[in-house]
mmCIF file of C-alpha atoms in Angstrom:
data_model
loop_
_atom_site.group_PDB
_atom_site.id
_atom_site.type_symbol
_atom_site.label_atom_id
_atom_site.label_comp_id
_atom_site.label_asym_id
_atom_site.label_seq_id
_atom_site.Cartn_x
_atom_site.Cartn_y
_atom_site.Cartn_z
ATOM 1 C CA MET A 467 159.323 173.919 266.941
ATOM 2 C CA ASN A 468 158.955 172.791 270.553
ATOM 3 C CA GLN A 469 159.729 169.285 271.865
ATOM 4 C CA ILE A 470 156.076 168.287 272.228
ATOM 5 C CA THR A 471 155.431 169.063 268.576
ATOM 6 C CA LYS A 472 158.472 167.029 267.505
ATOM 7 C CA ASN A 473 157.292 164.048 269.526
ATOM 8 C CA ASN A 474 153.822 164.325 268.053
ATOM 9 C CA LEU A 475 155.254 164.416 264.536
ATOM 10 C CA LYS A 476 157.387 161.354 265.295
ATOM 11 C CA THR A 477 154.319 159.460 266.513
ATOM 12 C CA ILE A 478 152.290 160.458 263.464
ATOM 13 C CA PHE A 479 155.103 159.322 261.180
ATOM 14 C CA LEU A 480 155.393 155.977 262.935
ATOM 15 C CA LEU A 481 151.653 155.404 262.818
ATOM 16 C CA PHE A 482 151.531 156.293 259.122
ATOM 17 C CA SER A 483 154.417 153.905 258.436
ATOM 18 C CA CYS A 484 152.632 151.192 260.407
ATOM 19 C CA PHE A 485 149.406 151.536 258.402
ATOM 20 C CA TYR A 486 151.413 151.541 255.158
ATOM 21 C CA PHE A 487 153.073 148.327 256.233
ATOM 22 C CA LEU A 488 149.711 146.845 257.127
ATOM 23 C CA ASN A 489 148.218 147.541 253.739
ATOM 24 C CA ILE A 490 151.169 146.915 251.438
ATOM 25 C CA ASN A 491 153.631 144.489 253.004
ATOM 26 C CA ALA A 492 151.735 141.521 254.381
ATOM 27 C CA GLN A 493 154.284 138.912 253.243
ATOM 28 C CA THR A 494 157.901 139.663 254.076
ATOM 29 C CA VAL A 495 160.738 137.293 253.180
ATOM 30 C CA THR A 496 163.804 137.333 255.424
ATOM 31 C CA THR A 497 166.791 135.063 255.938
ATOM 32 C CA PHE A 498 166.092 133.069 259.082
ATOM 33 C CA ALA A 499 169.390 131.155 259.105
ATOM 34 C CA GLY A 500 172.274 130.283 256.829
ATOM 35 C CA SER A 501 174.616 132.065 254.457
ATOM 36 C CA THR A 502 177.278 130.447 252.277
ATOM 37 C CA SER A 503 177.715 126.706 251.755
ATOM 38 C CA GLY A 504 179.380 124.866 254.619
ATOM 39 C CA LEU A 505 178.806 123.276 257.988
ATOM 40 C CA LEU A 506 178.769 125.700 260.866
ATOM 41 C CA ASP A 507 176.537 126.144 263.885
ATOM 42 C CA GLY A 508 175.651 129.663 264.935
ATOM 43 C CA THR A 509 172.823 132.157 265.064
ATOM 44 C CA GLY A 510 171.061 133.440 261.964
ATOM 45 C CA THR A 511 173.385 134.194 259.051
ATOM 46 C CA ALA A 512 176.422 133.098 261.080
ATOM 47 C CA ALA A 513 175.340 129.476 260.495
ATOM 48 C CA GLN A 514 176.070 127.469 257.350
ATOM 49 C CA PHE A 515 174.185 124.661 255.607
ATOM 50 C CA GLY A 516 175.059 122.330 252.741
ATOM 51 C CA LEU A 517 172.065 121.870 250.422
ATOM 52 C CA PRO A 518 169.170 122.014 252.928
ATOM 53 C CA ASN A 519 166.187 120.039 251.642
ATOM 54 C CA GLY A 520 163.419 119.044 254.064
ATOM 55 C CA VAL A 521 162.140 121.458 256.680
ATOM 56 C CA SER A 522 159.575 121.108 259.473
ATOM 57 C CA VAL A 523 158.513 123.152 262.509
ATOM 58 C CA ASP A 524 157.245 122.056 265.915
ATOM 59 C CA ALA A 525 154.691 123.616 268.273
ATOM 60 C CA ASN A 526 157.393 125.658 270.017
ATOM 61 C CA GLY A 527 158.677 127.262 266.842
ATOM 62 C CA ASN A 528 161.790 125.078 266.518
ATOM 63 C CA VAL A 529 162.676 124.373 262.894
ATOM 64 C CA PHE A 530 164.250 121.077 261.817
ATOM 65 C CA VAL A 531 166.247 120.809 258.609
ATOM 66 C CA ALA A 532 167.464 117.866 256.543
ATOM 67 C CA ASP A 533 170.938 119.186 255.714
ATOM 68 C CA THR A 534 171.529 116.736 252.895
ATOM 69 C CA SER A 535 175.116 117.190 251.755
ATOM 70 C CA ASN A 536 176.246 117.507 255.376
ATOM 71 C CA SER A 537 174.500 114.177 256.204
ATOM 72 C CA ARG A 538 172.891 115.720 259.283
ATOM 73 C CA ILE A 539 169.617 116.858 260.769
ATOM 74 C CA ARG A 540 169.946 120.403 262.076
ATOM 75 C CA LYS A 541 167.795 122.291 264.578
ATOM 76 C CA ILE A 542 167.026 126.010 264.557
ATOM 77 C CA THR A 543 165.416 127.537 267.632
ATOM 78 C CA ALA A 544 162.712 130.180 267.365
ATOM 79 C CA THR A 545 165.403 132.824 267.880
ATOM 80 C CA GLY A 546 167.539 131.497 265.002
ATOM 81 C CA GLU A 547 170.200 129.484 266.859
ATOM 82 C CA VAL A 548 171.394 126.589 264.672
ATOM 83 C CA THR A 549 172.805 123.362 266.132
ATOM 84 C CA VAL A 550 173.408 119.802 264.933
ATOM 85 C CA LEU A 551 170.642 117.457 266.073
ATOM 86 C CA THR A 552 172.196 114.268 264.646
ATOM 87 C CA GLN A 553 175.628 113.359 263.381
ATOM 88 C CA ALA A 554 176.478 111.888 259.975
ATOM 89 C CA ALA A 555 176.739 108.236 258.883
ATOM 90 C CA PRO A 556 175.820 105.700 260.041
ATOM 91 C CA GLN A 557 172.911 107.716 261.470
ATOM 92 C CA PHE A 558 172.258 109.534 258.186
ATOM 93 C CA GLN A 559 173.918 109.674 254.781
ATOM 94 C CA TYR A 560 171.578 111.611 252.469
ATOM 95 C CA PRO A 561 168.632 112.852 254.553
ATOM 96 C CA ILE A 562 165.993 114.497 252.372
ATOM 97 C CA GLY A 563 162.595 114.815 254.084
ATOM 98 C CA VAL A 564 161.855 115.765 257.666
ATOM 99 C CA ALA A 565 158.696 115.952 259.796
ATOM 100 C CA VAL A 566 157.897 116.396 263.469
ATOM 101 C CA ASP A 567 155.006 114.901 265.434
ATOM 102 C CA ALA A 568 152.917 116.414 268.228
ATOM 103 C CA SER A 569 155.293 115.029 270.862
ATOM 104 C CA GLY A 570 158.369 116.626 269.310
ATOM 105 C CA ASN A 571 159.801 113.446 267.771
ATOM 106 C CA VAL A 572 161.466 114.061 264.401
ATOM 107 C CA PHE A 573 161.140 111.723 261.418
ATOM 108 C CA ALA A 574 163.545 111.869 258.496
ATOM 109 C CA THR A 575 163.912 110.039 255.203
ATOM 110 C CA ASP A 576 167.300 108.926 253.915
ATOM 111 C CA ILE A 577 167.567 108.156 250.201
ATOM 112 C CA TYR A 578 170.941 106.405 250.617
ATOM 113 C CA TYR A 579 169.699 103.850 253.145
ATOM 114 C CA ASN A 580 166.090 103.915 251.778
ATOM 115 C CA CYS A 581 164.831 104.190 255.346
ATOM 116 C CA ILE A 582 162.764 106.352 257.657
ATOM 117 C CA ARG A 583 164.438 107.170 260.954
ATOM 118 C CA LYS A 584 163.003 108.619 264.140
ATOM 119 C CA ILE A 585 164.870 111.027 266.380
ATOM 120 C CA LEU A 586 163.463 110.997 269.893
ATOM 121 C CA THR A 587 163.387 114.138 272.004
ATOM 122 C CA THR A 588 166.225 112.539 273.964
ATOM 123 C CA GLY A 589 168.378 112.539 270.803
ATOM 124 C CA VAL A 590 168.263 108.756 270.325
ATOM 125 C CA VAL A 591 167.960 107.743 266.657
ATOM 126 C CA ASN A 592 165.915 104.671 265.728
ATOM 127 C CA THR A 593 165.132 103.101 262.362
ATOM 128 C CA VAL A 594 161.368 103.187 261.978
ATOM 129 C CA VAL A 595 160.871 101.420 258.677
ATOM 130 C CA CYS A 596 162.559 100.512 255.386
ATOM 131 C CA GLY A 597 159.345 99.555 253.629
ATOM 132 C CA GLY A 598 156.462 97.121 254.435
ATOM 133 C CA THR A 599 155.650 95.918 257.956
ATOM 134 C CA GLY A 600 158.367 96.744 260.459
ATOM 135 C CA THR A 601 161.724 97.043 258.698
ATOM 136 C CA ALA A 602 161.353 94.148 256.284
ATOM 137 C CA ALA A 603 160.459 95.597 252.860
ATOM 138 C CA ASN A 604 161.921 98.253 250.577
ATOM 139 C CA PHE A 605 161.496 101.885 249.657
ATOM 140 C CA ASP A 606 163.089 103.204 246.508
ATOM 141 C CA MET A 607 164.272 106.736 247.290
ATOM 142 C CA PRO A 608 161.790 107.954 249.920
ATOM 143 C CA TYR A 609 161.641 111.746 249.732
ATOM 144 C CA GLY A 610 158.964 113.749 251.533
ATOM 145 C CA VAL A 611 157.544 112.645 254.880
ATOM 146 C CA ALA A 612 154.620 113.917 256.947
ATOM 147 C CA VAL A 613 152.996 112.902 260.232
ATOM 148 C CA GLY A 614 149.245 113.034 260.809
ATOM 149 C CA ASN A 615 147.515 114.014 264.026
ATOM 150 C CA ASP A 616 147.011 110.320 264.829
ATOM 151 C CA GLY A 617 150.716 109.536 264.405
ATOM 152 C CA THR A 618 150.387 107.956 260.955
ATOM 153 C CA ILE A 619 153.484 108.547 258.809
ATOM 154 C CA TYR A 620 153.085 109.343 255.099
ATOM 155 C CA VAL A 621 155.988 108.989 252.655
ATOM 156 C CA ALA A 622 156.475 110.076 249.049
ATOM 157 C CA ASP A 623 158.188 106.956 247.681
ATOM 158 C CA LYS A 624 159.722 108.593 244.625
ATOM 159 C CA ASN A 625 160.992 105.807 242.365
ATOM 160 C CA ASN A 626 158.054 103.564 243.225
ATOM 161 C CA ASN A 627 155.666 106.376 242.215
ATOM 162 C CA ARG A 628 153.500 105.789 245.233
ATOM 163 C CA ILE A 629 152.496 107.294 248.572
ATOM 164 C CA GLN A 630 152.975 104.947 251.495
ATOM 165 C CA LYS A 631 151.537 105.147 254.990
ATOM 166 C CA ARG A 632 152.722 103.607 258.248
ATOM 167 C CA THR A 633 150.334 103.226 261.147
ATOM 168 C CA THR A 634 151.377 103.559 264.777
ATOM 169 C CA ALA A 635 151.161 99.760 264.925
ATOM 170 C CA GLY A 636 154.018 99.595 262.403
ATOM 171 C CA VAL A 637 152.022 98.386 259.398
ATOM 172 C CA VAL A 638 153.061 99.946 256.083
ATOM 173 C CA THR A 639 150.690 99.953 253.120
ATOM 174 C CA THR A 640 150.341 101.779 249.823
ATOM 175 C CA LEU A 641 147.841 104.608 250.171
ATOM 176 C CA ALA A 642 147.863 105.411 246.450
ATOM 177 C CA GLY A 643 149.897 104.896 243.297
ATOM 178 C CA GLY A 644 152.541 102.386 242.348
ATOM 179 C CA THR A 645 152.730 102.854 238.589
ATOM 180 C CA PHE A 646 154.504 105.551 236.580
ATOM 181 C CA GLY A 647 152.185 107.953 234.766
ATOM 182 C CA LEU A 648 149.331 110.383 235.351
ATOM 183 C CA ALA A 649 145.907 109.143 236.399
ATOM 184 C CA ASP A 650 143.397 110.059 239.042
ATOM 185 C CA GLY A 651 141.667 107.169 240.755
ATOM 186 C CA THR A 652 141.492 105.192 243.977
ATOM 187 C CA GLY A 653 144.462 103.486 245.585
ATOM 188 C CA ILE A 654 146.762 101.664 243.176
ATOM 189 C CA ALA A 655 144.599 102.747 240.211
ATOM 190 C CA ALA A 656 146.085 106.228 240.555
ATOM 191 C CA LYS A 657 149.401 107.075 238.922
ATOM 192 C CA PHE A 658 152.200 109.475 239.866
ATOM 193 C CA ASN A 659 155.392 110.662 238.194
ATOM 194 C CA PHE A 660 158.225 110.923 240.725
ATOM 195 C CA PRO A 661 156.317 112.396 243.696
ATOM 196 C CA LEU A 662 158.664 114.264 246.045
ATOM 197 C CA GLY A 663 156.664 116.236 248.610
ATOM 198 C CA VAL A 664 153.864 115.215 250.941
ATOM 199 C CA ALA A 665 151.740 116.967 253.589
ATOM 200 C CA VAL A 666 148.677 115.980 255.599
ATOM 201 C CA ASP A 667 145.864 118.151 256.959
ATOM 202 C CA ALA A 668 143.870 117.807 260.178
ATOM 203 C CA ALA A 669 141.202 115.698 258.432
ATOM 204 C CA GLY A 670 143.729 113.186 257.119
ATOM 205 C CA ASN A 671 143.776 114.398 253.512
ATOM 206 C CA VAL A 672 147.216 114.035 251.943
ATOM 207 C CA PHE A 673 148.614 116.566 249.476
ATOM 208 C CA VAL A 674 151.373 115.481 247.112
ATOM 209 C CA ALA A 675 153.877 117.417 245.038
ATOM 210 C CA ASP A 676 153.678 115.207 241.942
ATOM 211 C CA THR A 677 156.882 116.717 240.655
ATOM 212 C CA SER A 678 157.353 115.430 237.130
ATOM 213 C CA ASN A 679 153.619 115.787 236.442
ATOM 214 C CA ASN A 680 153.840 119.448 237.520
ATOM 215 C CA ARG A 681 150.753 119.006 239.655
ATOM 216 C CA ILE A 682 149.574 119.028 243.244
ATOM 217 C CA ARG A 683 147.470 115.957 243.916
ATOM 218 C CA LYS A 684 145.050 115.313 246.780
ATOM 219 C CA ILE A 685 144.418 111.941 248.401
ATOM 220 C CA THR A 686 141.466 111.431 250.726
ATOM 221 C CA PRO A 687 141.824 109.166 253.792
ATOM 222 C CA THR A 688 140.187 106.391 251.741
ATOM 223 C CA GLY A 689 142.772 106.711 248.970
ATOM 224 C CA VAL A 690 140.813 108.665 246.338
ATOM 225 C CA VAL A 691 143.286 110.680 244.249
ATOM 226 C CA THR A 692 142.358 113.846 242.363
ATOM 227 C CA THR A 693 144.315 116.680 240.773
ATOM 228 C CA PHE A 694 144.077 119.606 243.170
ATOM 229 C CA ALA A 695 145.957 122.142 241.035
ATOM 230 C CA GLY A 696 148.358 122.329 238.117
ATOM 231 C CA SER A 697 148.544 121.061 234.558
ATOM 232 C CA THR A 698 151.395 121.373 232.060
ATOM 233 C CA SER A 699 154.816 122.731 232.988
ATOM 234 C CA GLY A 700 154.975 126.509 233.221
ATOM 235 C CA PHE A 701 154.069 129.415 235.430
ATOM 236 C CA GLN A 702 150.527 130.673 235.785
ATOM 237 C CA ASP A 703 148.255 131.631 238.636
ATOM 238 C CA GLY A 704 144.660 130.488 238.365
ATOM 239 C CA THR A 705 142.166 127.978 239.697
ATOM 240 C CA GLY A 706 142.728 124.248 239.727
ATOM 241 C CA THR A 707 144.087 122.888 236.443
ATOM 242 C CA ASN A 708 144.216 126.389 234.955
ATOM 243 C CA ALA A 709 147.265 127.030 237.143
ATOM 244 C CA LYS A 710 150.768 125.939 236.177
ATOM 245 C CA PHE A 711 153.792 124.816 238.199
ATOM 246 C CA LYS A 712 157.295 123.811 237.151
ATOM 247 C CA ARG A 713 158.615 120.771 239.027
ATOM 248 C CA PRO A 714 157.185 121.549 242.471
ATOM 249 C CA TYR A 715 159.128 119.731 245.199
ATOM 250 C CA GLY A 716 157.508 120.559 248.535
ATOM 251 C CA VAL A 717 154.053 121.089 250.004
ATOM 252 C CA ALA A 718 152.716 122.198 253.392
ATOM 253 C CA VAL A 719 149.224 122.800 254.714
ATOM 254 C CA ASP A 720 147.990 125.199 257.390
ATOM 255 C CA ALA A 721 145.142 124.911 259.891
ATOM 256 C CA SER A 722 142.733 126.637 257.483
ATOM 257 C CA GLY A 723 143.328 124.148 254.691
ATOM 258 C CA ASN A 724 145.532 126.384 252.560
ATOM 259 C CA VAL A 725 148.270 124.479 250.748
ATOM 260 C CA PHE A 726 151.670 126.084 250.178
ATOM 261 C CA VAL A 727 153.959 124.903 247.409
ATOM 262 C CA ALA A 728 157.697 125.173 246.874
ATOM 263 C CA ASP A 729 157.500 125.712 243.111
ATOM 264 C CA THR A 730 161.131 124.813 242.650
ATOM 265 C CA GLU A 731 162.016 125.577 239.062
ATOM 266 C CA ASN A 732 159.846 128.711 239.072
ATOM 267 C CA ASN A 733 161.759 129.855 242.179
ATOM 268 C CA ARG A 734 158.509 130.866 243.827
ATOM 269 C CA ILE A 735 156.338 130.021 246.807
ATOM 270 C CA ARG A 736 152.740 129.508 245.729
ATOM 271 C CA LYS A 737 149.531 129.323 247.747
ATOM 272 C CA ILE A 738 146.471 127.205 246.971
ATOM 273 C CA THR A 739 143.285 127.980 248.874
ATOM 274 C CA SER A 740 140.969 125.192 249.999
ATOM 275 C CA THR A 741 138.873 125.948 246.872
ATOM 276 C CA GLY A 742 141.849 125.529 244.547
ATOM 277 C CA ILE A 743 142.761 129.153 243.805
ATOM 278 C CA VAL A 744 146.500 129.412 243.105
ATOM 279 C CA THR A 745 148.420 132.644 243.703
ATOM 280 C CA THR A 746 152.077 133.589 244.030
ATOM 281 C CA LEU A 747 152.967 134.339 247.629
ATOM 282 C CA ALA A 748 156.646 135.226 247.215
ATOM 283 C CA GLY A 749 159.530 134.961 244.794
ATOM 284 C CA SER A 750 160.191 135.913 241.198
ATOM 285 C CA THR A 751 163.321 135.274 239.149
ATOM 286 C CA GLN A 752 166.147 133.013 240.263
ATOM 287 C CA GLY A 753 168.570 134.637 242.678
ATOM 288 C CA PHE A 754 168.823 135.779 246.243
ATOM 289 C CA ALA A 755 167.036 138.775 247.756
ATOM 290 C CA ASP A 756 165.058 139.391 250.902
ATOM 291 C CA GLY A 757 162.021 141.600 250.513
ATOM 292 C CA ASN A 758 158.265 141.707 250.204
ATOM 293 C CA GLY A 759 156.298 139.368 247.968
ATOM 294 C CA THR A 760 157.674 139.102 244.443
ATOM 295 C CA VAL A 761 160.569 141.427 245.283
ATOM 296 C CA ALA A 762 162.152 138.483 247.099
ATOM 297 C CA LYS A 763 164.212 135.912 245.208
ATOM 298 C CA PHE A 764 164.873 132.220 245.800
ATOM 299 C CA ASP A 765 167.163 129.670 244.158
ATOM 300 C CA SER A 766 165.538 126.241 243.861
ATOM 301 C CA PRO A 767 163.393 126.191 247.025
ATOM 302 C CA ARG A 768 162.589 122.556 247.731
ATOM 303 C CA SER A 769 160.621 122.323 250.944
ATOM 304 C CA LEU A 770 158.545 124.426 253.285
ATOM 305 C CA ALA A 771 156.644 124.271 256.567
ATOM 306 C CA VAL A 772 154.009 126.424 258.255
ATOM 307 C CA ASP A 773 154.033 127.214 261.970
ATOM 308 C CA ALA A 774 151.010 127.716 264.218
ATOM 309 C CA THR A 775 150.962 131.475 263.593
ATOM 310 C CA GLY A 776 151.080 131.288 259.798
ATOM 311 C CA ASN A 777 154.787 131.950 259.263
ATOM 312 C CA ILE A 778 156.317 129.868 256.477
ATOM 313 C CA PHE A 779 159.832 128.447 256.612
ATOM 314 C CA VAL A 780 161.471 127.611 253.276
ATOM 315 C CA ALA A 781 164.489 125.442 252.512
ATOM 316 C CA ASP A 782 166.082 127.699 249.890
ATOM 317 C CA THR A 783 168.346 124.920 248.776
ATOM 318 C CA ASP A 784 170.774 126.441 246.301
ATOM 319 C CA ASN A 785 171.088 129.591 248.400
ATOM 320 C CA TYR A 786 172.101 127.398 251.388
ATOM 321 C CA ARG A 787 169.598 129.233 253.580
ATOM 322 C CA ILE A 788 166.387 128.795 255.504
ATOM 323 C CA ARG A 789 164.113 131.687 254.613
ATOM 324 C CA LYS A 790 161.102 132.909 256.567
ATOM 325 C CA ILE A 791 157.928 134.354 255.090
ATOM 326 C CA SER A 792 156.131 136.366 257.734
ATOM 327 C CA ASN A 793 152.434 136.876 257.259
ATOM 328 C CA ILE A 794 151.726 138.073 260.763
ATOM 329 C CA LEU A 795 148.792 140.244 259.743
ATOM 330 C CA ALA A 796 146.783 137.518 258.022
ATOM 331 C CA ASN A 797 143.992 137.196 260.582
ATOM 332 C CA THR A 798 140.497 136.610 259.239
ATOM 333 C CA ASN A 799 138.683 136.053 262.541
ATOM 334 C CA PHE A 800 137.562 139.630 263.124
ATOM 335 C CA GLN A 801 135.429 138.696 266.143
ATOM 336 C CA LEU A 802 138.496 137.283 267.866
ATOM 337 C CA GLN A 803 140.516 140.325 266.810
ATOM 338 C CA ASN A 804 137.981 142.587 268.495
ATOM 339 C CA GLN A 805 138.270 140.645 271.750
ATOM 340 C CA VAL A 806 141.901 141.682 272.139
ATOM 341 C CA SER A 807 143.230 145.235 272.417
ATOM 342 C CA LEU A 808 146.433 147.005 273.461
ATOM 343 C CA TYR A 809 146.860 150.170 275.496
ATOM 344 C CA PRO A 810 148.453 152.625 275.519
ATOM 345 C CA ASN A 811 149.412 152.638 271.851
ATOM 346 C CA PRO A 812 151.822 154.308 271.079
ATOM 347 C CA ALA A 813 153.677 153.381 274.251
ATOM 348 C CA SER A 814 157.107 154.042 275.703
ATOM 349 C CA THR A 815 157.585 151.683 278.653
ATOM 350 C CA PHE A 816 154.701 149.216 279.040
ATOM 351 C CA VAL A 817 151.928 147.792 276.878
ATOM 352 C CA ASN A 818 148.824 146.315 278.502
ATOM 353 C CA ILE A 819 146.712 143.585 276.944
ATOM 354 C CA LYS A 820 142.944 143.757 277.394
ATOM 355 C CA LEU A 821 140.940 140.560 276.850
ATOM 356 C CA GLU A 822 137.165 140.239 276.530
ATOM 357 C CA ASP A 823 135.595 136.836 277.291
ATOM 358 C CA ILE A 824 138.762 134.919 276.416
ATOM 359 C CA SER A 825 141.941 133.883 278.205
ATOM 360 C CA ALA A 826 145.555 134.013 277.040
ATOM 361 C CA SER A 827 148.768 132.179 277.931
ATOM 362 C CA LYS A 828 151.589 133.742 275.939
ATOM 363 C CA ALA A 829 152.583 136.895 274.088
ATOM 364 C CA THR A 830 155.335 136.999 271.485
ATOM 365 C CA ILE A 831 156.940 140.261 270.377
ATOM 366 C CA LEU A 832 158.206 140.441 266.780
ATOM 367 C CA ASP A 833 159.813 143.132 264.667
ATOM 368 C CA ILE A 834 158.358 144.184 261.306
ATOM 369 C CA ASN A 835 160.371 141.469 259.538
ATOM 370 C CA GLY A 836 158.769 138.762 261.669
ATOM 371 C CA ARG A 837 161.828 138.067 263.811
ATOM 372 C CA ILE A 838 160.953 136.925 267.320
ATOM 373 C CA LEU A 839 162.390 139.227 269.980
ATOM 374 C CA GLN A 840 160.920 137.888 273.213
ATOM 375 C CA PHE A 841 158.284 135.658 274.798
ATOM 376 C CA VAL A 842 156.123 136.740 277.734
ATOM 377 C CA ILE A 843 153.904 134.454 279.822
ATOM 378 C CA ILE A 844 150.566 136.146 280.448
ATOM 379 C CA ASN A 845 147.563 135.220 282.556
ATOM 380 C CA ASP A 846 144.786 136.852 284.551
ATOM 381 C CA ASN A 847 147.336 138.281 286.979
ATOM 382 C CA ASN A 848 149.788 139.568 284.387
ATOM 383 C CA LYS A 849 148.745 141.262 281.163
ATOM 384 C CA THR A 850 151.456 143.909 281.147
ATOM 385 C CA ILE A 851 154.502 143.698 278.873
ATOM 386 C CA ASP A 852 157.682 145.649 279.483
ATOM 387 C CA ILE A 853 158.855 147.203 276.185
ATOM 388 C CA SER A 854 161.430 149.591 277.650
ATOM 389 C CA ASN A 855 164.276 147.616 276.046
ATOM 390 C CA LEU A 856 162.919 148.070 272.504
ATOM 391 C CA ASP A 857 164.148 150.716 270.112
ATOM 392 C CA THR A 858 161.733 153.292 268.743
ATOM 393 C CA GLY A 859 159.721 151.769 265.911
ATOM 394 C CA ILE A 860 156.901 149.468 264.847
ATOM 395 C CA TYR A 861 156.376 146.051 266.443
ATOM 396 C CA PHE A 862 153.822 143.264 266.620
ATOM 397 C CA ILE A 863 152.517 141.175 269.484
ATOM 398 C CA GLN A 864 151.147 137.710 268.800
ATOM 399 C CA ILE A 865 148.836 136.727 271.659
ATOM 400 C CA THR A 866 148.070 133.037 272.126
ATOM 401 C CA THR A 867 144.477 132.752 273.387
ATOM 402 C CA ASP A 868 142.164 129.828 274.034
ATOM 403 C CA LYS A 869 140.335 130.710 270.779
ATOM 404 C CA GLY A 870 143.367 131.153 268.532
ATOM 405 C CA ILE A 871 146.311 133.467 267.919
ATOM 406 C CA VAL A 872 145.791 137.208 267.509
ATOM 407 C CA SER A 873 148.350 139.611 266.036
ATOM 408 C CA LYS A 874 148.344 143.255 267.089
ATOM 409 C CA LYS A 875 150.596 146.109 266.056
ATOM 410 C CA PHE A 876 151.989 148.769 268.356
ATOM 411 C CA VAL A 877 154.341 151.711 268.161
ATOM 412 C CA LYS A 878 157.238 152.123 270.577
ATOM 413 C CA GLN A 879 157.932 155.826 271.159
#
């Protein structure tokens, strides 16, 4: 067999593998950072966490973690480098929830001090609120925290069974709840049972992990509370109240209105569409395993966050790890997909990006497990990416355009 034939066979094999991956393995769970219990900075699995709880991600792909038993807020860069963002007491004692605003400021709850603290991009830590207006009133174990597009802070006030909101003017009010139980309704007429997780969408709707009620609740901007999904304790996919969760801790919402749930005692990550359809995205029995979909295993995942490209970061608490669920092929805007193409493909040295009636600013190269390998700034004068440093195999390019993010596959010969 001559060399040309061997190369052709290699290309065919790689292309076949790529299409198999496209069709079968859309969600891949990998370990983004962490390993055994401890406190150690480092990259990827060289780092150590102690019971990571809250997790949030900023516009640049940096992940922030409430490392509870280490009394610290940790930062993970997009390439997996873990550092300490804040030191322990008196800055933090038992940080639980974490959120980041559009300016890169980080907000964290602390159930020991019953306060919300703000970490500026300069590293300065300020106390934002311990309850009512300013810092005057009381929380009782604030858990989850989220920040809306307008800067409003939402808090799952666990032992008070209510969801609080703080405006940018510093005024704190009860958005909904305040009494133990289960009831839909408006404002304080609604009831929760130890709510732990909270997330807010672009329209200002708040989603709550109503943990001991085994439900995901939805609160409109005017305070109307309904049951979005879930019913009695258990495990079942389905629509709305036909679905079942078991003590869900964390929630996150993406730009399309999909809600993701850390279904803690089921050791699974669940997805709820905007119409209330619940499916299992990843996870199965308790344990630890990277892999695709239900092949993967978690141990008490308690929080999660979604980045701008649809990747999900999970605080896999009892595994002492931050896991990443890559769904880099989940593009539904086919018109936008058709406006972006790559050539040549397969390629050996360079890949060119062709754009039709759109502009682009950045390209990100990832491996098939969703790990970021490099960033490339692109514009009208530069749409060529050097791939000569990559090993032979299958890769993806995420192209940030003015109409959204497009993911494309390519084969490196």
